[in-house]
CSV table of C-alpha atoms in Angstrom, one decimal:
chain,number,residue,atom,x,y,z
A,1,GLN,CA,103.0,103.9,82.7
A,2,ALA,CA,104.5,100.6,83.6
A,3,ILE,CA,107.9,101.6,82.3
A,4,LEU,CA,107.8,104.8,84.5
A,5,GLY,CA,106.3,103.3,87.6
A,6,GLY,CA,107.3,99.6,87.5
A,7,GLY,CA,110.5,99.9,89.6
A,8,PHE,CA,108.8,102.2,92.1
A,9,GLY,CA,105.8,100.0,92.3
A,10,ALA,CA,107.9,96.8,92.8
A,11,PHE,CA,109.9,98.5,95.6
A,12,LEU,CA,106.7,99.7,97.4
A,13,ALA,CA,105.1,96.2,97.1
A,14,GLY,CA,108.2,94.7,98.6
A,15,LYS,CA,108.3,97.2,101.5
A,16,ILE,CA,104.6,97.0,102.2
A,17,CYS,CA,103.9,93.3,101.7
A,18,HIS,CA,107.4,92.0,102.6
A,19,HIS,CA,107.3,90.1,99.3
A,20,LYS,CA,110.7,88.7,98.3
A,21,THR,CA,112.6,91.0,100.6
A,22,ARG,CA,115.3,88.6,101.9
A,23,LYS,CA,117.1,87.8,98.7
A,24,TRP,CA,119.9,90.2,97.7
A,25,TYR,CA,119.2,89.9,94.0
A,26,PHE,CA,115.6,91.2,94.4
A,27,TRP,CA,117.0,94.2,96.2
A,28,LEU,CA,119.4,94.7,93.3
A,29,ALA,CA,116.6,94.4,90.7
A,30,TRP,CA,114.5,96.9,92.6
A,31,LEU,CA,117.4,99.3,92.8
A,32,VAL,CA,118.1,99.0,89.1
A,33,GLY,CA,114.4,99.5,88.4
A,34,LEU,CA,114.3,102.6,90.5
A,35,LEU,CA,117.4,104.0,88.8
A,36,ILE,CA,115.9,103.4,85.4
A,37,ASP,CA,112.7,105.1,86.5
A,38,LEU,CA,114.6,108.1,87.7
A,39,GLY,CA,116.7,108.3,84.6
A,40,LEU,CA,113.6,108.1,82.3
A,41,LEU,CA,111.9,110.8,84.4
A,42,VAL,CA,114.8,113.1,84.1
A,43,LEU,CA,115.0,112.6,80.4
A,44,ILE,CA,111.2,113.2,80.0
A,45,LEU,CA,111.2,116.4,82.2
A,46,ARG,CA,114.1,118.0,80.4
């Protein structure tokens, strides 16, 4: 579950709690995590 929801959970935590939201590299890490989550979800649902 952490692999599938980790990127999404980190993004939500950053948005809700404003945790580490000012650094560009955290935004990049969140974006990469979300893309990985979406890619895995597509592969699983095929």
